[in-house]
């Protein structure tokens, strides 16, 4: 695994050959601004559905190992 | 094998309309075929009962003359799409028991147009891979030269192999760096990756959100156009999905290539590419010329940097997206002494090696000391690559390249990681630029394995990509199917 990771890092290091002075980073190719929607509830009352796949649940809550001593 | 299985989408729709056969008969033929081809390990989940119920409904609709666009079409779904009440694992152990309580937008659109759900198809784990070998449930076997146990390609290997072996009429997949186009080439079928934003990503298990796109895998270009028409469109639940109107892609199919400028990027003739693939590309170029297209040699000098950009951006986004698999809300949980211990054990146990590699690379390139040197740098080079495509598309209408450097390789034969990554060298640039691309089968190599060619177009010009793709398909006359005993 360490060998693989080093190999990948070596591979991506090639990018240093490219001059990127004054280039803006590109994080999205959509070209449109993110749309806004009305701030209202579009669904809800689905507590049971959300918990359906939970590995452990009690009375409508997800259960995790104790975090406070 | 039933004759019904040889029909493409338009033939099936006509047959159903004229009541030559019923949707139930057709669906049963496919379910039987799925049993026959079980040894190829394509389906993770077969939804036989549901499929028959859906087929009965389709037959009813044909009786009432209220048939919809895909009424009665049996489809297989890559296991990256959440399907309500049907187990969805992304071919990962960490989701081995996950049963979604909702349906992805794209698959839902198919059912709303009357398509029939045959089941869920294997892929590389979380769509990370180019051979289908990273699937937790074991690799899919390419139906071509089945006795040689070759890779169907990846990540949508199950989706491509199912179409090639006639175990689905068509399938859907996802493409982040080539995951539809490369397996389509390896399996001798048509694979289309639409423009980024064309199809909603809602309900698709996220890998790299700025690159992921859904698309169809089909027997021919016309079927691909029919499928994409149904799959595409704006979805308020995916803020990156486009408001662009969706044309009737089938209207483009008979327009020919007369007067169109098709660019051949010189950088795609790189070392290590199979001589036979280059030769078949030349044949396609000649045929396009004969049909009136103008061939223009072009240069995209940054092409070689696309893969290193991809192997920063995709793992970075993956490491963030996959943080959600922590054993708390869904999926696998491995108990531990504390919360942290539980997280660690769950993730160590649930993810395969390739996914772990990418999470670690992604976390590394996003870490505060290296963010500028890797992640930001990659995003800058990504902009330069996109600019290069924008410029070249001022000179030409389309770009023609091989889909893959080689034809299908034997399973287990590619041990070296970077060699495996090079499979996507021709498909990744279009993913980074967000432009549409199709792979069309054009020939068989001397070993009898399919060769695909890739055609790229401007953003939202899928119609034109289908148009040229259809001419390539008609000229190439690729009428081969894998033969052999799959059971």
Coordinates of C-alpha atoms in Angstrom, one line a residue:
Chain A
X1 CA 0.0 0.0 0.0
X2 CA 2.8 2.5 0.9
X3 CA 4.6 1.6 -2.4
X4 CA 1.3 2.3 -4.3
X5 CA 0.8 5.6 -2.6
X6 CA 4.3 6.8 -3.3
X7 CA 3.9 5.8 -6.9
X8 CA 0.7 7.8 -7.2
X9 CA 2.3 10.8 -5.5
X10 CA 5.2 10.6 -8.0
X11 CA 2.8 10.4 -10.9
X12 CA 0.7 13.5 -9.9
X13 CA 3.9 15.5 -9.2
X14 CA 4.1 15.9 -13.0
X15 CA 1.7 18.8 -12.8
X16 CA 4.6 20.9 -11.6
X17 CA 5.7 21.1 -15.2
X18 CA 2.6 23.1 -16.1
X19 CA 2.7 26.9 -15.6
X20 CA -0.5 27.9 -13.8
X21 CA 0.4 31.5 -12.9
X22 CA -2.7 33.7 -12.9
X23 CA -5.0 30.8 -13.6
X24 CA -8.2 30.5 -11.6
X25 CA -8.9 27.1 -10.2
X26 CA -11.9 25.3 -11.8
X27 CA -14.2 23.6 -9.3
X28 CA -17.3 23.3 -11.4
X29 CA -17.8 23.0 -15.2
X30 CA -21.5 23.8 -15.1
X31 CA -21.0 27.5 -15.9
X32 CA -24.1 28.4 -14.0
X33 CA -24.5 29.8 -10.5
X34 CA -26.0 27.5 -8.0
X35 CA -29.8 28.1 -8.0
X36 CA -31.6 29.3 -4.9
X37 CA -34.9 27.8 -3.8
X38 CA -37.5 28.9 -1.3
X39 CA -36.5 28.1 2.3
X40 CA -39.3 25.7 3.1
X41 CA -39.7 22.2 4.1
X42 CA -40.3 19.9 1.1
X43 CA -40.5 16.6 2.9
X44 CA -40.6 15.5 6.5
X45 CA -42.2 13.1 8.9
X46 CA -39.9 10.4 7.6
X47 CA -38.1 9.6 10.9
X48 CA -38.7 5.8 10.5
X49 CA -37.4 5.8 6.9
X50 CA -34.2 7.6 7.9
X51 CA -33.6 5.1 10.7
X52 CA -34.5 2.1 8.6
X53 CA -30.9 1.2 7.8
X54 CA -29.4 2.1 11.1
X55 CA -27.1 -0.6 12.6
X56 CA -28.5 0.3 16.0
X57 CA -31.4 2.5 17.1
X58 CA -33.5 3.2 20.2
X59 CA -36.7 5.3 20.4
X60 CA -36.1 7.3 17.2
X61 CA -32.4 7.8 17.7
X62 CA -29.2 6.5 16.2
X63 CA -27.1 4.7 18.8
X64 CA -23.3 5.0 19.0
X65 CA -20.7 3.8 21.6
X66 CA -20.7 6.0 24.7
X67 CA -18.6 9.2 24.2
X68 CA -18.9 10.9 27.6
X69 CA -17.5 9.2 30.7
Chain B
X1 CA -31.5 -18.3 -26.6
X2 CA -34.9 -16.7 -27.4
X3 CA -35.2 -14.7 -30.6
X4 CA -36.7 -11.9 -28.6
X5 CA -33.4 -11.2 -27.0
X6 CA -31.9 -10.2 -30.4
X7 CA -34.2 -7.2 -30.8
X8 CA -33.1 -3.7 -30.1
X9 CA -35.3 -1.1 -28.3
X10 CA -37.1 0.3 -31.4
X11 CA -37.8 -3.3 -32.6
X12 CA -39.1 -4.3 -29.2
X13 CA -41.3 -1.2 -28.9
X14 CA -42.8 -2.0 -32.4
X15 CA -43.3 -5.7 -31.6
X16 CA -45.0 -4.9 -28.3
X17 CA -47.2 -2.3 -30.0
X18 CA -48.2 -4.7 -32.7
X19 CA -48.8 -7.4 -30.0
X20 CA -46.3 -9.8 -31.7
X21 CA -45.2 -10.7 -28.2
X22 CA -46.0 -9.5 -24.7
X23 CA -43.9 -7.6 -22.2
X24 CA -44.2 -10.5 -19.8
X25 CA -42.9 -13.0 -22.4
X26 CA -40.0 -10.6 -23.2
X27 CA -39.2 -10.2 -19.5
X28 CA -39.3 -13.9 -18.8
X29 CA -36.9 -14.4 -21.7
X30 CA -34.5 -12.0 -20.1
X31 CA -34.9 -13.5 -16.7
X32 CA -34.1 -16.9 -18.2
X33 CA -31.1 -15.5 -20.0
X34 CA -29.9 -14.0 -16.7
X35 CA -30.0 -17.5 -15.2
X36 CA -28.1 -18.9 -18.2
X37 CA -25.3 -16.3 -18.0
X38 CA -25.0 -16.4 -14.2
X39 CA -21.4 -17.6 -14.4
X40 CA -20.4 -14.1 -15.8
X41 CA -21.2 -12.8 -12.3
X42 CA -23.0 -9.6 -13.6
X43 CA -26.1 -9.3 -11.5
X44 CA -25.8 -8.7 -7.8
X45 CA -29.5 -8.6 -7.3
X46 CA -32.2 -10.0 -9.6
X47 CA -35.7 -8.4 -9.1
X48 CA -37.6 -11.1 -10.9
X49 CA -41.0 -10.7 -9.1
X50 CA -40.9 -6.9 -9.5
X51 CA -40.0 -7.2 -13.2
X52 CA -42.9 -9.5 -13.9
X53 CA -45.3 -7.1 -12.1
X54 CA -43.9 -4.2 -14.1
X55 CA -44.3 -6.2 -17.3
X56 CA -47.9 -7.0 -16.6
X57 CA -48.6 -3.3 -16.1
X58 CA -46.8 -2.6 -19.4
X59 CA -49.0 -5.2 -21.3
X60 CA -52.1 -3.5 -19.8
X61 CA -50.9 -0.2 -21.1
X62 CA -50.4 -1.5 -24.6
X63 CA -53.9 -2.9 -24.4
X64 CA -55.3 0.5 -23.4
X65 CA -53.2 2.3 -26.0
X66 CA -51.5 4.3 -23.2
X67 CA -48.0 3.0 -23.8
X68 CA -45.2 5.3 -22.6
X69 CA -41.7 6.0 -24.2
X70 CA -40.0 2.8 -22.8
X71 CA -43.1 0.7 -22.1
X72 CA -42.0 -2.9 -21.5
X73 CA -38.2 -2.3 -22.0
X74 CA -36.2 -4.6 -19.6
X75 CA -33.3 -2.7 -18.1
X76 CA -30.4 -3.5 -15.8
X77 CA -29.2 -0.9 -13.3
X78 CA -25.6 -0.3 -12.2
X79 CA -25.4 -0.8 -8.4
X80 CA -24.5 2.9 -8.0
X81 CA -28.1 3.9 -8.4
X82 CA -30.3 3.8 -5.3
X83 CA -33.4 1.7 -6.0
X84 CA -36.2 1.8 -3.5
X85 CA -36.6 -1.5 -1.5
X86 CA -33.9 -3.2 -3.7
X87 CA -30.5 -3.7 -2.1
X88 CA -27.9 -1.2 -3.4
X89 CA -24.3 -1.9 -2.5
X90 CA -22.0 0.1 -4.9
X91 CA -20.2 -3.3 -5.0
X92 CA -18.8 -2.6 -1.5
X93 CA -18.9 -4.6 1.7
X94 CA -19.6 -1.4 3.6
X95 CA -23.0 -1.2 2.0
X96 CA -23.7 -5.0 1.8
X97 CA -27.0 -4.7 3.6
X98 CA -28.1 -1.2 2.5
X99 CA -31.7 -1.1 1.2
X100 CA -32.6 2.4 0.0
X101 CA -35.9 3.9 1.1
X102 CA -35.9 6.1 -2.0
X103 CA -35.3 5.9 -5.8
X104 CA -32.6 7.8 -7.8
X105 CA -34.0 10.4 -10.1
X106 CA -32.6 8.8 -13.2
X107 CA -33.9 5.3 -12.5
X108 CA -37.2 6.7 -11.5
X109 CA -37.5 8.5 -14.8
X110 CA -37.1 5.1 -16.5
X111 CA -39.9 3.5 -14.5
X112 CA -42.1 6.4 -15.1
X113 CA -41.8 5.8 -18.8
X114 CA -42.7 2.1 -18.4
X115 CA -39.3 0.5 -18.3
X116 CA -38.9 -2.8 -16.4
X117 CA -36.3 -3.3 -13.7
X118 CA -34.4 -6.6 -14.1
X119 CA -32.0 -6.0 -11.3
X120 CA -28.7 -4.5 -10.1
X121 CA -25.4 -4.9 -11.9
X122 CA -21.9 -5.3 -10.5
X123 CA -19.3 -2.6 -10.9
X124 CA -15.9 -1.7 -9.4
X125 CA -16.3 -0.8 -5.7
X126 CA -17.8 2.7 -5.5
X127 CA -17.1 2.9 -9.3
X128 CA -13.3 3.1 -8.6
X129 CA -11.6 1.0 -11.1
X130 CA -11.1 0.1 -14.8
X131 CA -11.5 -3.6 -14.7
X132 CA -14.4 -4.5 -12.4
X133 CA -11.8 -6.4 -10.3
X134 CA -12.4 -4.1 -7.2
X135 CA -16.0 -5.3 -6.8
X136 CA -16.4 -6.9 -3.3
X137 CA -18.6 -9.6 -4.8
X138 CA -15.9 -10.6 -7.3
X139 CA -15.1 -9.5 -10.9
X140 CA -17.5 -9.8 -13.8
X141 CA -16.2 -11.8 -16.8
X142 CA -16.3 -10.3 -20.2
X143 CA -18.6 -12.4 -22.5
X144 CA -16.1 -12.0 -25.3
X145 CA -13.7 -15.0 -25.5
X146 CA -15.3 -16.1 -22.2
X147 CA -12.9 -19.1 -21.9
X148 CA -10.0 -16.6 -21.6
X149 CA -11.6 -14.9 -18.6
X150 CA -11.1 -11.3 -19.6
X151 CA -12.1 -8.0 -18.0
X152 CA -15.3 -6.4 -19.1
X153 CA -13.7 -3.0 -18.2
X154 CA -14.9 -0.8 -15.5
X155 CA -16.3 0.6 -13.5
X156 CA -19.6 -0.2 -15.3
X157 CA -18.4 -3.7 -16.2
X158 CA -21.6 -5.5 -15.2
X159 CA -23.7 -3.0 -17.2
X160 CA -21.6 -3.4 -20.3
X161 CA -21.3 -7.2 -20.1
X162 CA -25.1 -7.6 -19.5
X163 CA -25.8 -5.7 -22.8
X164 CA -23.2 -7.7 -24.7
X165 CA -24.4 -11.1 -23.4
X166 CA -28.0 -10.1 -24.0
X167 CA -28.8 -10.4 -20.3
X168 CA -30.5 -7.0 -20.5
X169 CA -31.9 -5.1 -23.4
X170 CA -30.0 -2.0 -22.2
X171 CA -28.5 -0.8 -19.0
X172 CA -27.5 2.4 -17.2
X173 CA -24.1 3.2 -15.8
X174 CA -22.1 6.1 -14.3
X175 CA -19.0 7.6 -15.8
X176 CA -16.5 9.6 -13.7
X177 CA -13.4 9.2 -15.8
X178 CA -14.4 6.7 -18.4
X179 CA -16.6 4.2 -16.5
X180 CA -19.2 3.9 -19.3
X181 CA -17.1 4.4 -22.4
X182 CA -14.2 2.1 -21.5
X183 CA -16.3 -1.0 -20.6
X184 CA -18.6 -0.3 -23.6
X185 CA -15.4 -0.5 -25.8
X186 CA -14.2 -3.7 -24.1
X187 CA -17.6 -5.4 -24.5
X188 CA -18.4 -4.2 -28.1
X189 CA -21.4 -2.1 -27.3
X190 CA -22.4 1.6 -27.4
X191 CA -21.7 3.7 -24.2
X192 CA -22.6 7.4 -23.9
X193 CA -21.4 9.8 -21.2
X194 CA -23.5 12.9 -21.5
X195 CA -22.5 16.5 -20.7
X196 CA -21.9 17.1 -16.9
X197 CA -25.3 18.2 -15.6
X198 CA -27.4 16.6 -18.3
X199 CA -28.7 13.9 -16.0
X200 CA -29.5 14.4 -12.3
X201 CA -27.0 12.8 -9.8
X202 CA -29.7 12.7 -7.1
X203 CA -29.8 9.1 -5.6
X204 CA -26.6 8.1 -7.3
X205 CA -24.0 7.0 -4.7
X206 CA -21.4 9.8 -4.9
X207 CA -17.8 9.1 -6.0
X208 CA -16.4 12.4 -7.4
X209 CA -19.3 14.9 -7.5
X210 CA -17.8 17.4 -10.0
X211 CA -17.3 14.5 -12.5
X212 CA -20.0 11.9 -12.0
X213 CA -22.5 11.5 -14.8
X214 CA -25.1 8.9 -15.6
X215 CA -25.5 7.5 -19.1
X216 CA -26.9 4.6 -21.1
X217 CA -25.1 1.4 -22.4
X218 CA -26.9 0.0 -25.4
X219 CA -26.8 -2.3 -28.5
X220 CA -26.7 0.7 -30.9
X221 CA -26.6 4.5 -31.2
X222 CA -30.4 4.8 -31.8
X223 CA -31.1 3.0 -28.5
X224 CA -28.7 5.2 -26.7
X225 CA -30.5 8.3 -28.0
X226 CA -33.9 6.9 -26.9
X227 CA -32.6 6.1 -23.5
X228 CA -30.8 9.5 -22.9
X229 CA -34.0 11.4 -23.9
X230 CA -35.7 9.7 -20.9
X231 CA -32.8 10.0 -18.5
X232 CA -31.9 13.6 -19.0
X233 CA -33.4 16.8 -17.6
X234 CA -33.3 19.3 -14.8
X235 CA -33.9 18.1 -11.3
X236 CA -34.4 20.6 -8.4
X237 CA -32.8 18.0 -6.1
X238 CA -29.4 18.2 -7.9
X239 CA -28.2 21.9 -8.0
X240 CA -25.7 21.1 -10.7
X241 CA -28.3 19.6 -13.0
X242 CA -28.8 21.7 -16.1
X243 CA -31.8 23.8 -17.1
X244 CA -30.9 23.2 -20.8
X245 CA -33.9 21.8 -22.7
X246 CA -33.7 18.2 -23.7
X247 CA -34.2 17.7 -27.5
X248 CA -35.5 14.5 -29.1
X249 CA -32.1 13.0 -29.7
X250 CA -33.5 10.5 -32.3
X251 CA -34.2 13.5 -34.6
X252 CA -30.5 13.9 -35.2
X253 CA -29.8 10.3 -36.3
X254 CA -30.3 10.6 -40.1
X255 CA -28.5 14.0 -40.7
X256 CA -25.2 12.6 -41.9
X257 CA -21.8 14.2 -41.5
X258 CA -21.6 16.3 -44.7
X259 CA -19.8 19.5 -44.1
X260 CA -19.0 18.7 -40.4
X261 CA -15.5 19.3 -39.2
X262 CA -14.0 16.4 -37.2
X263 CA -10.8 17.0 -35.3
X264 CA -8.2 14.3 -34.8
X265 CA -6.0 15.3 -31.8
X266 CA -2.4 14.3 -32.4
X267 CA -1.7 13.7 -28.7
X268 CA -4.1 10.7 -28.6
X269 CA -1.7 8.7 -30.8
X270 CA 0.5 8.0 -27.9
X271 CA 3.1 5.4 -27.2
X272 CA 1.7 2.1 -25.9
X273 CA -1.5 2.2 -27.9
X274 CA -2.3 -0.9 -29.9
X275 CA -1.4 -0.7 -33.6
X276 CA -4.6 -2.4 -34.5
X277 CA -6.7 0.3 -32.7
X278 CA -4.8 3.0 -34.5
X279 CA -5.4 1.2 -37.9
X280 CA -9.2 0.9 -37.2
X281 CA -9.3 4.6 -36.3
X282 CA -7.7 5.4 -39.7
X283 CA -10.4 3.3 -41.4
X284 CA -13.1 5.3 -39.6
X285 CA -11.5 8.5 -40.7
X286 CA -11.5 7.4 -44.3
X287 CA -15.2 6.4 -44.1
X288 CA -16.1 9.8 -42.5
X289 CA -14.3 11.6 -45.3
X290 CA -16.1 9.5 -47.9
X291 CA -19.4 10.6 -46.3
X292 CA -18.5 14.3 -46.7
X293 CA -16.9 15.1 -43.3
X294 CA -13.9 17.4 -43.2
X295 CA -11.0 15.9 -41.2
X296 CA -8.8 18.4 -39.4
X297 CA -5.7 17.6 -37.5
X298 CA -5.7 19.4 -34.1
X299 CA -3.5 19.6 -31.1
X300 CA -4.4 19.4 -27.4
X301 CA -0.9 19.7 -25.7
X302 CA -2.2 19.4 -22.1
X303 CA -3.8 15.9 -22.7
X304 CA -1.0 14.1 -20.9
X305 CA -1.8 16.1 -17.7
X306 CA -5.4 15.0 -17.6
X307 CA -4.7 11.7 -15.8
X308 CA -2.6 13.3 -13.0
X309 CA -5.3 16.0 -12.6
X310 CA -7.9 13.3 -12.4
X311 CA -6.0 11.4 -9.8
X312 CA -6.0 14.4 -7.5
X313 CA -9.5 15.8 -8.1
X314 CA -11.4 12.5 -8.1
X315 CA -9.7 11.0 -4.9
X316 CA -10.1 14.4 -3.1
X317 CA -13.8 14.5 -3.8
X318 CA -14.1 10.8 -3.0
X319 CA -12.4 11.2 0.4
X320 CA -15.0 13.8 1.3
X321 CA -18.0 11.9 -0.1
X322 CA -17.0 8.6 1.5
X323 CA -16.6 10.1 5.0
X324 CA -20.3 9.3 5.5
X325 CA -19.6 5.6 5.8
X326 CA -18.9 5.6 9.5
X327 CA -21.2 2.8 10.8
X328 CA -23.7 5.1 12.4
X329 CA -26.6 5.7 10.1
X330 CA -26.5 2.9 7.5
X331 CA -24.2 0.2 6.2
X332 CA -21.8 -2.0 7.9
X333 CA -20.8 -1.4 11.6
X334 CA -18.0 -3.2 13.3
X335 CA -18.1 -2.7 17.0
X336 CA -15.3 -1.0 18.8
X337 CA -14.2 0.0 22.3
X338 CA -15.0 3.7 21.7
X339 CA -16.7 5.8 19.0
X340 CA -13.4 6.4 17.2
X341 CA -12.5 2.7 17.4
X342 CA -15.9 1.8 15.9
X343 CA -15.3 4.3 13.0
X344 CA -11.8 2.9 12.3
X345 CA -12.8 -0.8 12.5
X346 CA -15.9 -0.2 10.4
X347 CA -13.9 1.6 7.6
X348 CA -10.9 -0.7 7.8
X349 CA -13.2 -3.7 7.4
X350 CA -15.8 -2.3 5.0
X351 CA -13.6 -0.7 2.2
X352 CA -11.5 -2.6 -0.3
X353 CA -7.9 -1.7 -1.1
X354 CA -8.5 0.6 -4.1
X355 CA -11.1 2.6 -2.2
X356 CA -8.7 2.9 0.8
X357 CA -5.9 4.1 -1.6
X358 CA -8.1 6.8 -3.0
X359 CA -9.4 8.0 0.3
X360 CA -5.8 8.3 1.6
X361 CA -4.6 10.1 -1.6
X362 CA -7.6 12.4 -1.4
X363 CA -7.1 13.2 2.2
X364 CA -3.4 13.8 1.6
X365 CA -3.9 16.3 -1.3
X366 CA -6.5 18.1 0.7
X367 CA -4.5 18.4 3.9
X368 CA -3.5 21.9 4.8
X369 CA 0.2 21.6 4.0
X370 CA -0.4 20.1 0.6
X371 CA -3.7 21.7 -0.5
X372 CA -2.1 24.4 -2.7
X373 CA 0.6 22.1 -4.2
X374 CA -1.8 19.4 -5.2
X375 CA -5.5 20.1 -5.0
X376 CA -5.4 23.8 -6.1
X377 CA -2.8 23.1 -8.7
X378 CA -4.9 20.3 -10.2
X379 CA -8.0 22.6 -10.3
X380 CA -5.9 25.2 -12.2
X381 CA -4.6 22.7 -14.7
X382 CA -8.2 21.4 -15.0
X383 CA -9.2 25.0 -16.1
X384 CA -6.4 25.0 -18.7
X385 CA -7.5 21.6 -20.0
X386 CA -11.1 22.9 -20.3
X387 CA -9.9 26.1 -22.1
X388 CA -8.0 23.9 -24.5
X389 CA -11.2 22.1 -25.4
X390 CA -13.1 25.4 -25.7
X391 CA -10.5 26.7 -28.1
X392 CA -10.4 23.5 -30.3
X393 CA -14.2 23.5 -30.6
X394 CA -13.9 26.9 -32.2
X395 CA -12.1 25.2 -35.1
X396 CA -13.9 21.8 -35.2
X397 CA -17.3 20.4 -34.4
X398 CA -16.3 17.0 -33.0
X399 CA -13.1 15.2 -31.9
X400 CA -12.4 11.6 -32.8
X401 CA -10.1 9.4 -30.6
X402 CA -9.6 5.8 -29.7
X403 CA -11.7 4.9 -26.5
X404 CA -9.0 2.8 -25.0
X405 CA -5.2 2.2 -25.6
X406 CA -5.8 -1.6 -25.7
X407 CA -8.6 -4.1 -26.1
X408 CA -9.8 -6.2 -23.1
X409 CA -7.0 -7.7 -21.0
X410 CA -7.1 -10.9 -19.0
X411 CA -8.4 -10.7 -15.4
X412 CA -5.6 -10.5 -12.9
X413 CA -3.0 -9.6 -15.6
X414 CA -2.6 -5.9 -14.7
X415 CA -0.8 -5.8 -11.4
X416 CA 0.8 -2.4 -11.8
X417 CA -1.4 0.5 -10.5
X418 CA -0.4 3.1 -13.0
X419 CA -0.8 0.7 -15.9
X420 CA -4.3 0.2 -14.7
X421 CA -4.9 3.9 -14.5
X422 CA -3.7 4.4 -18.1
X423 CA -6.8 2.6 -19.3
X424 CA -8.6 5.9 -18.9
X425 CA -6.1 8.1 -20.6
X426 CA -8.4 8.8 -23.5
X427 CA -11.6 9.1 -21.6
X428 CA -10.5 11.3 -18.6
X429 CA -9.9 14.6 -20.5
X430 CA -13.6 14.8 -21.6
X431 CA -14.7 14.1 -18.0
X432 CA -12.6 16.9 -16.6
X433 CA -14.0 19.3 -19.3
X434 CA -17.5 18.0 -18.7
X435 CA -18.2 17.4 -22.4
X436 CA -20.2 14.6 -23.9
X437 CA -18.6 11.5 -25.4
X438 CA -19.7 8.2 -26.9
X439 CA -17.9 5.0 -27.6
X440 CA -19.0 3.1 -30.7
X441 CA -17.8 -0.5 -31.5
X442 CA -16.0 -0.5 -34.9
X443 CA -14.0 -3.7 -35.3
X444 CA -12.5 -6.8 -33.8
X445 CA -8.8 -7.2 -33.2
X446 CA -6.9 -10.3 -34.4
X447 CA -7.8 -12.0 -31.1
X448 CA -11.5 -11.4 -31.8
X449 CA -11.9 -8.7 -29.2
X450 CA -13.9 -5.6 -29.8
X451 CA -12.4 -2.2 -30.5
X452 CA -14.2 1.0 -29.7
X453 CA -13.8 4.6 -31.0
X454 CA -14.7 7.7 -29.0
X455 CA -16.4 10.8 -30.4
X456 CA -16.4 13.9 -28.2
X457 CA -18.7 17.0 -28.7
X458 CA -19.4 20.4 -27.4
X459 CA -21.3 20.8 -24.1
X460 CA -25.0 19.8 -24.6
X461 CA -24.4 18.7 -28.2
X462 CA -25.3 15.0 -27.5
X463 CA -27.6 15.2 -30.5
X464 CA -24.7 15.9 -32.7
X465 CA -22.6 13.2 -31.1
X466 CA -25.4 10.7 -31.8
X467 CA -25.6 12.0 -35.4
X468 CA -21.9 11.4 -36.1
X469 CA -21.9 8.2 -34.0
X470 CA -24.7 6.8 -36.2
X471 CA -22.7 7.4 -39.3
X472 CA -19.7 5.7 -37.7
X473 CA -21.9 2.8 -36.7
X474 CA -23.4 2.5 -40.2
X475 CA -20.0 2.6 -41.9
X476 CA -18.3 0.2 -39.5
X477 CA -21.0 -2.4 -39.7
X478 CA -20.0 -4.0 -36.5
X479 CA -22.4 -7.0 -36.5
X480 CA -20.6 -9.3 -34.1
X481 CA -21.8 -10.8 -30.9
X482 CA -19.8 -12.8 -28.3
X483 CA -20.3 -16.5 -28.8
X484 CA -19.7 -19.2 -26.3
X485 CA -21.2 -21.1 -23.4
X486 CA -21.7 -18.7 -20.5
X487 CA -23.1 -21.2 -18.0

